[in-house]
mmCIF file of C-alpha atoms and ligand atoms in Angstrom:
data_model
loop_
_atom_site.group_PDB
_atom_site.id
_atom_site.type_symbol
_atom_site.label_atom_id
_atom_site.label_comp_id
_atom_site.label_asym_id
_atom_site.label_seq_id
_atom_site.Cartn_x
_atom_site.Cartn_y
_atom_site.Cartn_z
ATOM 1 C CA UNK A 1 19.952 -47.892 44.796
ATOM 2 C CA UNK A 2 16.266 -48.338 44.176
ATOM 3 C CA UNK A 3 14.767 -45.960 41.615
ATOM 4 C CA UNK A 4 11.015 -45.490 41.346
ATOM 5 C CA UNK A 5 9.587 -43.719 38.311
ATOM 6 C CA UNK A 6 6.348 -41.707 38.393
ATOM 7 C CA UNK A 7 6.131 -42.381 42.102
ATOM 8 C CA UNK A 8 2.967 -41.061 43.850
ATOM 9 C CA UNK A 9 4.140 -38.603 46.482
ATOM 10 C CA UNK A 10 1.078 -39.235 48.617
ATOM 11 C CA UNK A 11 2.932 -42.413 49.652
ATOM 12 C CA UNK A 12 5.803 -40.307 50.991
ATOM 13 C CA UNK A 13 4.005 -37.458 52.776
ATOM 14 C CA UNK A 14 2.039 -37.426 56.020
ATOM 15 C CA UNK A 15 -0.623 -35.227 54.338
ATOM 16 C CA UNK A 16 -1.182 -38.232 52.035
ATOM 17 C CA UNK A 17 -1.549 -35.928 49.033
ATOM 18 C CA UNK A 18 0.526 -34.959 46.012
ATOM 19 C CA UNK A 19 1.059 -36.061 42.437
ATOM 20 C CA UNK A 20 3.857 -38.158 40.966
ATOM 21 C CA UNK A 21 7.569 -37.504 41.195
ATOM 22 C CA UNK A 22 9.313 -38.023 37.861
ATOM 23 C CA UNK A 23 11.715 -40.254 39.754
ATOM 24 C CA UNK A 24 12.388 -41.057 43.371
ATOM 25 C CA UNK A 25 15.815 -42.434 44.315
ATOM 26 C CA UNK A 26 16.172 -44.366 47.542
ATOM 27 C CA UNK A 27 19.841 -43.823 48.255
ATOM 28 C CA UNK A 28 22.079 -46.074 50.340
ATOM 29 C CA UNK A 29 25.270 -44.001 50.615
ATOM 30 C CA UNK A 30 26.817 -40.551 50.251
ATOM 31 C CA UNK A 31 28.434 -41.737 47.016
ATOM 32 C CA UNK A 32 25.006 -42.500 45.578
ATOM 33 C CA UNK A 33 23.741 -39.060 46.614
ATOM 34 C CA UNK A 34 26.717 -37.404 44.913
ATOM 35 C CA UNK A 35 26.172 -39.457 41.756
ATOM 36 C CA UNK A 36 22.513 -38.442 41.536
ATOM 37 C CA UNK A 37 23.210 -34.785 42.296
ATOM 38 C CA UNK A 38 25.997 -34.668 39.683
ATOM 39 C CA UNK A 39 23.749 -36.316 37.138
ATOM 40 C CA UNK A 40 20.929 -33.854 37.833
ATOM 41 C CA UNK A 41 23.278 -30.875 37.633
ATOM 42 C CA UNK A 42 24.717 -32.128 34.336
ATOM 43 C CA UNK A 43 21.246 -32.663 32.863
ATOM 44 C CA UNK A 44 19.905 -29.419 34.264
ATOM 45 C CA UNK A 45 17.300 -31.363 36.177
ATOM 46 C CA UNK A 46 16.004 -30.232 39.531
ATOM 47 C CA UNK A 47 16.217 -32.344 42.648
ATOM 48 C CA UNK A 48 15.168 -32.203 46.251
ATOM 49 C CA UNK A 49 16.051 -34.187 49.366
ATOM 50 C CA UNK A 50 13.185 -35.377 51.514
ATOM 51 C CA UNK A 51 13.015 -37.011 54.910
ATOM 52 C CA UNK A 52 9.830 -38.563 56.187
ATOM 53 C CA UNK A 53 7.634 -36.071 54.308
ATOM 54 C CA UNK A 54 6.012 -34.846 57.522
ATOM 55 C CA UNK A 55 6.367 -31.188 56.704
ATOM 56 C CA UNK A 56 5.749 -31.258 52.955
ATOM 57 C CA UNK A 57 2.899 -30.216 50.704
ATOM 58 C CA UNK A 58 3.611 -31.627 47.254
ATOM 59 C CA UNK A 59 1.679 -30.197 44.310
ATOM 60 C CA UNK A 60 -1.033 -32.338 42.712
ATOM 61 C CA UNK A 61 0.907 -31.804 39.468
ATOM 62 C CA UNK A 62 3.733 -33.713 41.122
ATOM 63 C CA UNK A 63 7.428 -32.932 40.916
ATOM 64 C CA UNK A 64 9.118 -32.728 37.552
ATOM 65 C CA UNK A 65 12.525 -33.771 38.823
ATOM 66 C CA UNK A 66 14.322 -36.155 41.152
ATOM 67 C CA UNK A 67 13.377 -36.773 44.755
ATOM 68 C CA UNK A 68 16.217 -38.147 46.877
ATOM 69 C CA UNK A 69 15.109 -40.128 49.906
ATOM 70 C CA UNK A 70 17.365 -41.977 52.346
ATOM 71 C CA UNK A 71 16.986 -45.734 52.615
ATOM 72 C CA UNK A 72 17.328 -47.640 55.905
ATOM 73 C CA UNK A 73 21.046 -48.019 55.161
ATOM 74 C CA UNK A 74 21.388 -44.338 56.023
ATOM 75 C CA UNK A 75 19.484 -44.561 59.290
ATOM 76 C CA UNK A 76 22.047 -45.922 61.721
ATOM 77 C CA UNK A 77 21.802 -45.022 65.422
ATOM 78 C CA UNK A 78 25.067 -45.605 67.287
ATOM 79 C CA UNK A 79 25.336 -44.952 71.015
ATOM 80 C CA UNK A 80 28.793 -43.826 72.233
ATOM 81 C CA UNK A 81 28.479 -43.114 75.952
ATOM 82 C CA UNK A 82 26.332 -39.992 76.291
ATOM 83 C CA UNK A 83 26.718 -39.225 72.586
ATOM 84 C CA UNK A 84 24.584 -40.747 69.855
ATOM 85 C CA UNK A 85 25.621 -40.699 66.183
ATOM 86 C CA UNK A 86 22.598 -40.796 63.895
ATOM 87 C CA UNK A 87 22.215 -41.172 60.129
ATOM 88 C CA UNK A 88 19.954 -38.594 58.473
ATOM 89 C CA UNK A 89 17.312 -41.161 57.544
ATOM 90 C CA UNK A 90 16.640 -42.298 61.133
ATOM 91 C CA UNK A 91 13.226 -41.437 62.544
ATOM 92 C CA UNK A 92 13.127 -39.231 65.635
ATOM 93 C CA UNK A 93 10.841 -41.749 67.366
ATOM 94 C CA UNK A 94 13.515 -44.454 66.921
ATOM 95 C CA UNK A 95 16.270 -42.188 68.189
ATOM 96 C CA UNK A 96 14.149 -41.354 71.248
ATOM 97 C CA UNK A 97 13.454 -45.044 71.863
ATOM 98 C CA UNK A 98 17.163 -45.903 71.599
ATOM 99 C CA UNK A 99 18.055 -43.059 73.955
ATOM 100 C CA UNK A 100 15.426 -44.277 76.417
ATOM 101 C CA UNK A 101 16.690 -47.867 76.221
ATOM 102 C CA UNK A 102 20.193 -46.607 77.021
ATOM 103 C CA UNK A 103 18.961 -44.395 79.907
ATOM 104 C CA UNK A 104 19.875 -41.219 78.039
ATOM 105 C CA UNK A 105 17.718 -38.164 78.608
ATOM 106 C CA UNK A 106 17.325 -34.984 76.585
ATOM 107 C CA UNK A 107 15.624 -36.322 73.468
ATOM 108 C CA UNK A 108 12.154 -36.966 74.886
ATOM 109 C CA UNK A 109 10.876 -33.684 73.390
ATOM 110 C CA UNK A 110 11.306 -35.112 69.885
ATOM 111 C CA UNK A 111 9.809 -38.553 70.472
ATOM 112 C CA UNK A 112 6.412 -37.609 69.016
ATOM 113 C CA UNK A 113 7.636 -35.571 66.035
ATOM 114 C CA UNK A 114 7.130 -37.809 62.990
ATOM 115 C CA UNK A 115 10.218 -36.642 61.120
ATOM 116 C CA UNK A 116 13.671 -37.961 60.252
ATOM 117 C CA UNK A 117 16.902 -36.630 61.712
ATOM 118 C CA UNK A 118 17.723 -34.823 58.422
ATOM 119 C CA UNK A 119 14.362 -33.054 58.242
ATOM 120 C CA UNK A 120 14.484 -32.205 61.946
ATOM 121 C CA UNK A 121 17.916 -30.577 61.640
ATOM 122 C CA UNK A 122 16.942 -28.754 58.454
ATOM 123 C CA UNK A 123 13.844 -27.364 60.205
ATOM 124 C CA UNK A 124 15.383 -27.116 63.701
ATOM 125 C CA UNK A 125 12.318 -29.048 64.846
ATOM 126 C CA UNK A 126 11.212 -28.539 68.394
ATOM 127 C CA UNK A 127 8.470 -29.219 70.906
ATOM 128 C CA UNK A 128 7.684 -28.869 74.588
ATOM 129 C CA UNK A 129 10.642 -26.623 75.379
ATOM 130 C CA UNK A 130 13.268 -28.594 73.443
ATOM 131 C CA UNK A 131 14.680 -28.149 69.956
ATOM 132 C CA UNK A 132 17.326 -29.850 67.826
ATOM 133 C CA UNK A 133 19.673 -26.931 68.485
ATOM 134 C CA UNK A 134 19.973 -28.079 72.136
ATOM 135 C CA UNK A 135 21.327 -31.537 71.315
ATOM 136 C CA UNK A 136 23.382 -31.253 68.127
ATOM 137 C CA UNK A 137 27.172 -31.453 68.601
ATOM 138 C CA UNK A 138 27.984 -31.499 64.892
ATOM 139 C CA UNK A 139 26.325 -32.240 61.582
ATOM 140 C CA UNK A 140 27.901 -34.121 58.672
ATOM 141 C CA UNK A 141 26.783 -32.609 55.388
ATOM 142 C CA UNK A 142 27.479 -32.823 51.703
ATOM 143 C CA UNK A 143 28.372 -29.448 50.285
ATOM 144 C CA UNK A 144 29.164 -29.233 46.591
ATOM 145 C CA UNK A 145 29.912 -32.955 46.599
ATOM 146 C CA UNK A 146 32.276 -32.847 49.587
ATOM 147 C CA UNK A 147 31.683 -34.171 53.065
ATOM 148 C CA UNK A 148 32.005 -31.391 55.620
ATOM 149 C CA UNK A 149 31.540 -31.444 59.402
ATOM 150 C CA UNK A 150 29.721 -28.391 60.763
ATOM 151 C CA UNK A 151 29.733 -27.700 64.521
ATOM 152 C CA UNK A 152 26.299 -27.311 66.111
ATOM 153 C CA UNK A 153 27.007 -23.695 67.060
ATOM 154 C CA UNK A 154 27.797 -22.916 63.412
ATOM 155 C CA UNK A 155 24.503 -24.366 62.150
ATOM 156 C CA UNK A 156 22.749 -20.995 62.653
ATOM 157 C CA UNK A 157 19.771 -22.702 64.262
ATOM 158 C CA UNK A 158 16.783 -20.440 64.870
ATOM 159 C CA UNK A 159 13.031 -20.959 64.969
ATOM 160 C CA UNK A 160 12.392 -23.569 62.223
ATOM 161 C CA UNK A 161 15.540 -22.536 60.350
ATOM 162 C CA UNK A 162 19.114 -23.723 59.978
ATOM 163 C CA UNK A 163 22.176 -23.197 57.847
ATOM 164 C CA UNK A 164 21.135 -26.252 55.805
ATOM 165 C CA UNK A 165 18.293 -24.272 54.289
ATOM 166 C CA UNK A 166 20.421 -21.211 53.611
ATOM 167 C CA UNK A 167 23.335 -23.089 52.030
ATOM 168 C CA UNK A 168 21.509 -25.936 50.383
ATOM 169 C CA UNK A 169 23.380 -28.525 52.474
ATOM 170 C CA UNK A 170 22.550 -32.208 52.311
ATOM 171 C CA UNK A 171 22.499 -33.552 55.858
ATOM 172 C CA UNK A 172 23.841 -37.089 56.097
ATOM 173 C CA UNK A 173 24.244 -37.539 59.831
ATOM 174 C CA UNK A 174 24.795 -35.838 63.159
ATOM 175 C CA UNK A 175 26.269 -36.380 66.573
ATOM 176 C CA UNK A 176 23.812 -35.693 69.378
ATOM 177 C CA UNK A 177 24.788 -35.011 72.967
ATOM 178 C CA UNK A 178 22.411 -36.434 75.552
ATOM 179 C CA UNK A 179 22.767 -37.004 79.279
ATOM 180 C CA UNK A 180 22.706 -40.033 81.547
ATOM 181 C CA UNK A 181 19.354 -40.210 83.269
ATOM 182 C CA UNK A 182 16.888 -42.393 85.067
ATOM 183 C CA UNK A 183 15.193 -44.790 82.653
ATOM 184 C CA UNK A 184 11.871 -44.787 84.519
ATOM 185 C CA UNK A 185 11.772 -40.973 84.507
ATOM 186 C CA UNK A 186 12.536 -40.898 80.784
ATOM 187 C CA UNK A 187 9.741 -43.405 80.110
ATOM 188 C CA UNK A 188 7.320 -41.338 82.227
ATOM 189 C CA UNK A 189 8.306 -38.111 80.467
ATOM 190 C CA UNK A 190 7.803 -39.661 77.020
ATOM 191 C CA UNK A 191 4.430 -41.062 78.033
ATOM 192 C CA UNK A 192 3.289 -37.693 79.354
ATOM 193 C CA UNK A 193 4.308 -35.898 76.165
ATOM 194 C CA UNK A 194 2.611 -38.544 74.008
ATOM 195 C CA UNK A 195 -0.601 -38.167 76.024
ATOM 196 C CA UNK A 196 -0.444 -34.374 75.606
ATOM 197 C CA UNK A 197 -0.093 -34.734 71.848
ATOM 198 C CA UNK A 198 -2.924 -37.220 71.647
ATOM 199 C CA UNK A 199 -5.289 -35.002 73.622
ATOM 200 C CA UNK A 200 -4.403 -31.745 71.816
ATOM 201 C CA UNK A 201 -3.566 -32.756 68.241
ATOM 202 C CA UNK A 202 -5.769 -34.310 65.546
ATOM 203 C CA UNK A 203 -3.492 -37.326 65.120
ATOM 204 C CA UNK A 204 -6.397 -39.340 63.723
ATOM 205 C CA UNK A 205 -6.165 -37.374 60.434
ATOM 206 C CA UNK A 206 -3.293 -36.974 57.970
ATOM 207 C CA UNK A 207 -1.566 -33.599 58.392
ATOM 208 C CA UNK A 208 1.846 -31.972 58.451
ATOM 209 C CA UNK A 209 1.578 -30.834 62.055
ATOM 210 C CA UNK A 210 1.446 -27.076 62.606
ATOM 211 C CA UNK A 211 0.684 -25.642 59.203
ATOM 212 C CA UNK A 212 1.876 -22.135 60.020
ATOM 213 C CA UNK A 213 4.844 -20.801 61.945
ATOM 214 C CA UNK A 214 4.254 -19.104 65.265
ATOM 215 C CA UNK A 215 4.047 -15.383 64.521
ATOM 216 C CA UNK A 216 6.029 -13.372 67.068
ATOM 217 C CA UNK A 217 3.874 -12.577 70.069
ATOM 218 C CA UNK A 218 0.975 -14.798 68.933
ATOM 219 C CA UNK A 219 -0.056 -18.403 68.434
ATOM 220 C CA UNK A 220 -1.210 -19.280 64.929
ATOM 221 C CA UNK A 221 -3.851 -21.706 66.210
ATOM 222 C CA UNK A 222 -5.392 -19.141 68.550
ATOM 223 C CA UNK A 223 -5.514 -16.451 65.848
ATOM 224 C CA UNK A 224 -7.218 -18.908 63.495
ATOM 225 C CA UNK A 225 -9.711 -19.954 66.173
ATOM 226 C CA UNK A 226 -10.420 -16.335 67.162
ATOM 227 C CA UNK A 227 -11.058 -15.543 63.493
ATOM 228 C CA UNK A 228 -13.894 -18.088 63.678
ATOM 229 C CA UNK A 229 -12.174 -20.544 61.359
ATOM 230 C CA UNK A 230 -12.335 -23.763 63.412
ATOM 231 C CA UNK A 231 -13.711 -26.409 61.060
ATOM 232 C CA UNK A 232 -13.368 -24.115 58.025
ATOM 233 C CA UNK A 233 -13.300 -26.392 54.999
ATOM 234 C CA UNK A 234 -12.108 -26.196 51.394
ATOM 235 C CA UNK A 235 -12.776 -29.382 49.421
ATOM 236 C CA UNK A 236 -11.448 -32.223 51.571
ATOM 237 C CA UNK A 237 -9.151 -29.994 53.649
ATOM 238 C CA UNK A 238 -10.228 -28.617 56.996
ATOM 239 C CA UNK A 239 -8.963 -26.474 59.850
ATOM 240 C CA UNK A 240 -8.917 -28.974 62.709
ATOM 241 C CA UNK A 241 -11.453 -28.175 65.393
ATOM 242 C CA UNK A 242 -9.259 -29.950 67.929
ATOM 243 C CA UNK A 243 -6.235 -27.760 67.135
ATOM 244 C CA UNK A 244 -6.806 -24.834 64.770
ATOM 245 C CA UNK A 245 -3.075 -24.643 63.978
ATOM 246 C CA UNK A 246 -3.405 -27.928 62.086
ATOM 247 C CA UNK A 247 -4.853 -28.176 58.586
ATOM 248 C CA UNK A 248 -5.973 -31.767 58.175
ATOM 249 C CA UNK A 249 -6.717 -33.981 55.221
ATOM 250 C CA UNK A 250 -10.254 -34.541 56.397
ATOM 251 C CA UNK A 251 -11.767 -36.292 53.432
ATOM 252 C CA UNK A 252 -9.631 -37.192 50.420
ATOM 253 C CA UNK A 253 -8.214 -33.694 50.134
ATOM 254 C CA UNK A 254 -6.014 -32.682 47.243
ATOM 255 C CA UNK A 255 -2.903 -30.590 47.797
ATOM 256 C CA UNK A 256 -4.743 -27.793 46.020
ATOM 257 C CA UNK A 257 -7.548 -27.959 48.629
ATOM 258 C CA UNK A 258 -4.946 -27.636 51.388
ATOM 259 C CA UNK A 259 -3.136 -24.835 49.571
ATOM 260 C CA UNK A 260 -6.357 -22.887 48.987
ATOM 261 C CA UNK A 261 -7.432 -23.375 52.584
ATOM 262 C CA UNK A 262 -4.042 -22.084 53.779
ATOM 263 C CA UNK A 263 -4.367 -19.033 51.506
ATOM 264 C CA UNK A 264 -7.893 -18.261 52.721
ATOM 265 C CA UNK A 265 -6.945 -18.674 56.377
ATOM 266 C CA UNK A 266 -3.936 -16.376 55.865
ATOM 267 C CA UNK A 267 -6.125 -13.753 54.208
ATOM 268 C CA UNK A 268 -8.844 -13.868 56.874
ATOM 269 C CA UNK A 269 -6.396 -13.728 59.801
ATOM 270 C CA UNK A 270 -4.602 -10.790 58.175
ATOM 271 C CA UNK A 271 -7.881 -8.945 57.652
ATOM 272 C CA UNK A 272 -9.087 -9.650 61.203
ATOM 273 C CA UNK A 273 -5.890 -9.117 63.231
ATOM 274 C CA UNK A 274 -3.326 -7.593 60.851
ATOM 275 C CA UNK A 275 -0.977 -10.546 61.465
ATOM 276 C CA UNK A 276 0.655 -12.322 58.523
ATOM 277 C CA UNK A 277 0.764 -16.090 58.920
ATOM 278 C CA UNK A 278 3.678 -17.777 57.224
ATOM 279 C CA UNK A 279 3.560 -21.435 56.242
ATOM 280 C CA UNK A 280 5.749 -23.799 58.224
ATOM 281 C CA UNK A 281 4.905 -26.498 55.699
ATOM 282 C CA UNK A 282 7.346 -26.624 52.770
ATOM 283 C CA UNK A 283 5.787 -26.439 49.318
ATOM 284 C CA UNK A 284 7.163 -28.777 46.665
ATOM 285 C CA UNK A 285 6.342 -28.333 42.974
ATOM 286 C CA UNK A 286 4.123 -25.756 41.277
ATOM 287 C CA UNK A 287 1.012 -24.346 42.939
HETATM 288 C C1 FAD B 1 1.379 -34.967 63.528
HETATM 289 C C2 FAD B 1 2.579 -34.089 63.344
HETATM 290 C C3 FAD B 1 3.137 -33.455 64.439
HETATM 291 C C4 FAD B 1 4.262 -32.619 64.283
HETATM 292 N N1 FAD B 1 4.791 -32.031 65.388
HETATM 293 C C5 FAD B 1 5.888 -31.237 65.246
HETATM 294 C C6 FAD B 1 6.487 -30.616 66.400
HETATM 295 O O1 FAD B 1 6.055 -30.802 67.538
HETATM 296 N N2 FAD B 1 7.568 -29.833 66.189
HETATM 297 C C7 FAD B 1 8.101 -29.620 64.960
HETATM 298 O O2 FAD B 1 9.106 -28.883 64.836
HETATM 299 N N3 FAD B 1 7.551 -30.180 63.860
HETATM 300 C C8 FAD B 1 6.466 -30.986 63.977
HETATM 301 N N4 FAD B 1 5.918 -31.575 62.857
HETATM 302 C C9 FAD B 1 6.462 -31.256 61.515
HETATM 303 C C10 FAD B 1 7.568 -32.217 61.023
HETATM 304 O O3 FAD B 1 7.454 -33.487 61.631
HETATM 305 C C11 FAD B 1 8.968 -31.639 61.292
HETATM 306 O O4 FAD B 1 9.148 -30.425 60.597
HETATM 307 C C12 FAD B 1 10.088 -32.610 60.886
HETATM 308 O O5 FAD B 1 11.308 -32.102 61.333
HETATM 309 C C13 FAD B 1 10.170 -32.828 59.380
HETATM 310 O O6 FAD B 1 11.050 -33.913 59.164
HETATM 311 P P1 FAD B 1 10.929 -34.840 57.866
HETATM 312 O O7 FAD B 1 12.033 -35.823 57.931
HETATM 313 O O8 FAD B 1 9.572 -35.376 57.729
HETATM 314 O O9 FAD B 1 11.263 -33.782 56.738
HETATM 315 P P2 FAD B 1 10.489 -33.517 55.359
HETATM 316 O O10 FAD B 1 9.112 -33.062 55.671
HETATM 317 O O11 FAD B 1 10.646 -34.660 54.456
HETATM 318 O O12 FAD B 1 11.333 -32.287 54.812
HETATM 319 C C14 FAD B 1 11.318 -31.039 55.480
HETATM 320 C C15 FAD B 1 12.415 -30.143 54.888
HETATM 321 O O13 FAD B 1 13.686 -30.689 55.243
HETATM 322 C C16 FAD B 1 14.477 -30.912 54.075
HETATM 323 N N5 FAD B 1 15.264 -32.123 54.329
HETATM 324 C C17 FAD B 1 14.810 -33.326 54.792
HETATM 325 N N6 FAD B 1 15.834 -34.188 54.951
HETATM 326 C C18 FAD B 1 16.961 -33.518 54.576
HETATM 327 C C19 FAD B 1 18.350 -33.863 54.508
HETATM 328 N N7 FAD B 1 18.801 -35.071 54.870
HETATM 329 N N8 FAD B 1 19.214 -32.922 54.076
HETATM 330 C C20 FAD B 1 18.806 -31.694 53.703
HETATM 331 N N9 FAD B 1 17.499 -31.308 53.739
HETATM 332 C C21 FAD B 1 16.601 -32.198 54.182
HETATM 333 C C22 FAD B 1 13.475 -31.084 52.941
HETATM 334 O O14 FAD B 1 14.032 -30.740 51.693
HETATM 335 C C23 FAD B 1 12.380 -30.105 53.351
HETATM 336 O O15 FAD B 1 12.707 -28.791 52.962
HETATM 337 C C24 FAD B 1 4.805 -32.416 62.994
HETATM 338 C C25 FAD B 1 4.240 -33.073 61.887
HETATM 339 C C26 FAD B 1 3.141 -33.902 62.061
HETATM 340 C C27 FAD B 1 2.566 -34.619 60.858
#
């Protein structure tokens, strides 16, 4: 496995911020994951698994432990009729493209989410009426060093949550169930969704997508806009004027800028509307 010491986490996050990880291990197999986890446990060192870093805010102080990231060897995509087996490191965009090429529908919703399969299952990622919950047959995980197969219905999927979070599971792969469809329709659907994203989301700036979860009965972006916070800026971080639910790295932001902006937005929305915004973005390290 490749091991990188004092690795800048801005290279591994879509926010393009964050200090150095003490070490980052690019693992090639479950055995390597188990070895690293055992070693960390023995040495009382903390560790975290990351996917494509598209939902992470890593502290500017970095991460004083081990980051485990999956190499391309753990990103297989294998089509078996209407089922597709996917390694945790595979990008959702690649899975969607493979499904499209094999005339399989049902994964178009995820084609524009810049995450990996592992991160998407962990977060139960979703968009445009679809979510991972709808397509997962089973998930292969490492639990206390053992490989276990968990059925989709036992994954306790809910809005941006799954059993993986609750039980500290390491996702290594999953079987997805798609459906035979018309290739042209799938292509059209993916194009439409991509155009929607492009017109509504500030994709020209680094971000982690929606910064806050959708509070029940509200939309975070609308609350933030109605609080007059479009374009609100702290350091290099800004509330996107195109989509107020996105905090963007507007101009060489630090993670601290983003963190402070999130805190101020939360405070102002609470004061204005009495609604508590909760971060969707996962914080890594000390803030
Ligand atoms: C422009 C943009 C648009 C976005 N649009 C959407 C959207 O429409 N819908 C949506 O839901 N999200 C969206 N996101 C957020 C993000 O892409 C998703 O949350 C995605 O699922 C995160 O996947 P990741 O691989 O990047 O995970 P990471 O950000 O690397 O990690 C997220 C969490 O998953 C855990 N994790 C990752 N891999 C594993 C694994 N193998 N085993 C166990 N735990 C793991 C990490 O520890 C962390 O807690 C968007 C982000 C951006 C930047």
